[in-house]
Structures are given as C-alpha cells and as structure tokens.
Amino acid sequence: SATFMPKPLFGDNGTGMHTHQSLWKGGKNLFAGKGYANLSDLAMNYIAGILEHGPSLLAFTNPTTNSFKRLVPGFEAPVNLVYSARNRSASIRVPIAVHGDKARRIEFRTPDAACNPYLAFAAMLMAGLDGIQKKMDPGKPADFNLYDASPEQLKDLKAVPANLTKVLDALEEDNEWLTQGGVFDKDFIDNYIEYKREEVEQIVNQRPHPYEFVLYYDC
C-alpha cells in the first residue's frame, strides 16, 4: 500500500518532501545574484529566516511524532539547521548544477508529506519573508559532510529538534513571525499547540508500543 508516513520502516531511510523555493517579481527570479552559490542577498535573508525559525517552523512542516524518527543521523535526512551548496546533509541545500538564473533556488529538505500543505507552505513563506524583512544573516555555510563531522565541527551548529514536543515548545515561544499580516492568528496557534500536545500524550505517553512487548513482555 502507499503511505505518506515519514518513517514507516525502522532501520531504513524515511520519506521526505523536499521543497524547492524561489521568489519572483516581474518575471525575474529574485534569488539569482552574485553571492554565495550565485544567490542574491535577498535569498540569503530568506534562508536565514527559515533557519532562525526552524525549530518552530517544524511544527507545521514535520507535524507528527513519526516525523522525528526520520530526522536522525545515518539515514540521508537533515539533522542540523544549516545551509550548504556542497552537500545534501544540510537542512537547506542550494542546487548549483542549474542552467541559468531562472533556476536559482533553495531546497528545504526537512519537511515530510504528513504535513498539511496549506499550513506548511504558508509557514515556510512567512519564515523566509521575516528573514527578508529583518535582513537576517544566515552565517557561514556548512560546506562539509555533516554525517561525518567531528564534535568540534558540530558544536556551534543548531540541531533539528529531537521530537514533536520540542518543536511545539519552540512554537509556543516563537510565533510572532507567523501572525504578520494576519496570515496566522494567536488563537489558531494556541489551539494547534494544544491539539498536538494531546496527540503526543495519546501516542507516546499512554498507548503501549509494540516494541515494548519485545523489551518487557517476559520481564
């Protein structure tokens, strides 16, 4: 059968929903420029917004308890909120083997197909636009393989939150960027957090897990 579940099989790669993004105006790709990986300053601000709000953004792009079983080391999924044009282990990849300015874009590799696309795409856009409005700086790219990186290389990098509870905590603390222009409102955000916390309680804390039978049935 077909499934949108991000991580249906233990020990195997999960399924992501990598989203390629660019902004256009008057038929011109605003992400094309002369900077890093031939991106514009505006594109870098957009990247910075997604990375800055990444922990709270994941409440919409990775909204299930299963989502975070995919975002673990060793299975070709991003585990650090960084950007790079040199590897596929970053949460934001900048494709460089493209033909011309029209193809300049970023690829956000964290989302999965269990998300509500209306909420996820609206939230991604709002995060990027907040970065543009505030002229955020994404810092230096992580142009090295994050899967093989040393603890010294990783120590200053922001990690993807480990579970749904952590991203809901982040959303509770960091949500003003979503309410600009009335795109999201506070009541919706509060209700969403409450609903998702109940989901975590039901799935994680109350229901016996099949693997618990393997570990504890004959204890």
mmCIF file of N, CA and C in Angstrom, residues 29 47 75 98-99 105 141 154 160 167 183 205:
data_model
loop_
_atom_site.group_PDB
_atom_site.id
_atom_site.type_symbol
_atom_site.label_atom_id
_atom_site.label_comp_id
_atom_site.label_asym_id
_atom_site.label_seq_id
_atom_site.Cartn_x
_atom_site.Cartn_y
_atom_site.Cartn_z
ATOM 1 N N ASN A 29 13.704 36.223 -11.337
ATOM 2 C CA ASN A 29 13.980 35.405 -10.161
ATOM 3 C C ASN A 29 14.786 36.232 -9.161
ATOM 4 N N ILE A 47 16.904 32.443 3.445
ATOM 5 C CA ILE A 47 17.489 31.262 4.088
ATOM 6 C C ILE A 47 17.606 31.480 5.587
ATOM 7 N N PHE A 75 20.581 8.297 7.954
ATOM 8 C CA PHE A 75 19.536 7.863 7.022
ATOM 9 C C PHE A 75 19.211 8.928 5.978
ATOM 10 N N VAL A 98 22.708 24.030 -12.029
ATOM 11 C CA VAL A 98 21.475 24.512 -12.650
ATOM 12 C C VAL A 98 21.831 25.334 -13.883
ATOM 13 N N HIS A 99 20.851 25.536 -14.744
ATOM 14 C CA HIS A 99 21.074 26.232 -16.002
ATOM 15 C C HIS A 99 20.447 27.625 -15.951
ATOM 16 N N ARG A 105 17.598 28.626 -6.816
ATOM 17 C CA ARG A 105 16.584 28.308 -5.819
ATOM 18 C C ARG A 105 17.255 27.700 -4.593
ATOM 19 N N PRO A 141 28.102 29.015 5.466
ATOM 20 C CA PRO A 141 27.557 27.722 5.046
ATOM 21 C C PRO A 141 28.316 26.570 5.684
ATOM 22 N N LEU A 154 30.557 20.307 14.862
ATOM 23 C CA LEU A 154 29.113 20.342 15.106
ATOM 24 C C LEU A 154 28.710 21.186 16.309
ATOM 25 N N VAL A 160 18.378 20.005 14.531
ATOM 26 C CA VAL A 160 16.938 19.823 14.368
ATOM 27 C C VAL A 160 16.376 19.294 15.689
ATOM 28 N N VAL A 167 9.420 20.830 19.242
ATOM 29 C CA VAL A 167 9.033 21.852 18.264
ATOM 30 C C VAL A 167 7.774 22.591 18.721
ATOM 31 N N VAL A 183 -1.810 36.335 8.659
ATOM 32 C CA VAL A 183 -1.765 35.043 7.961
ATOM 33 C C VAL A 183 -2.147 33.915 8.914
ATOM 34 N N ASN A 205 2.764 8.719 25.404
ATOM 35 C CA ASN A 205 2.752 8.530 26.855
ATOM 36 C C ASN A 205 1.704 7.543 27.359
#
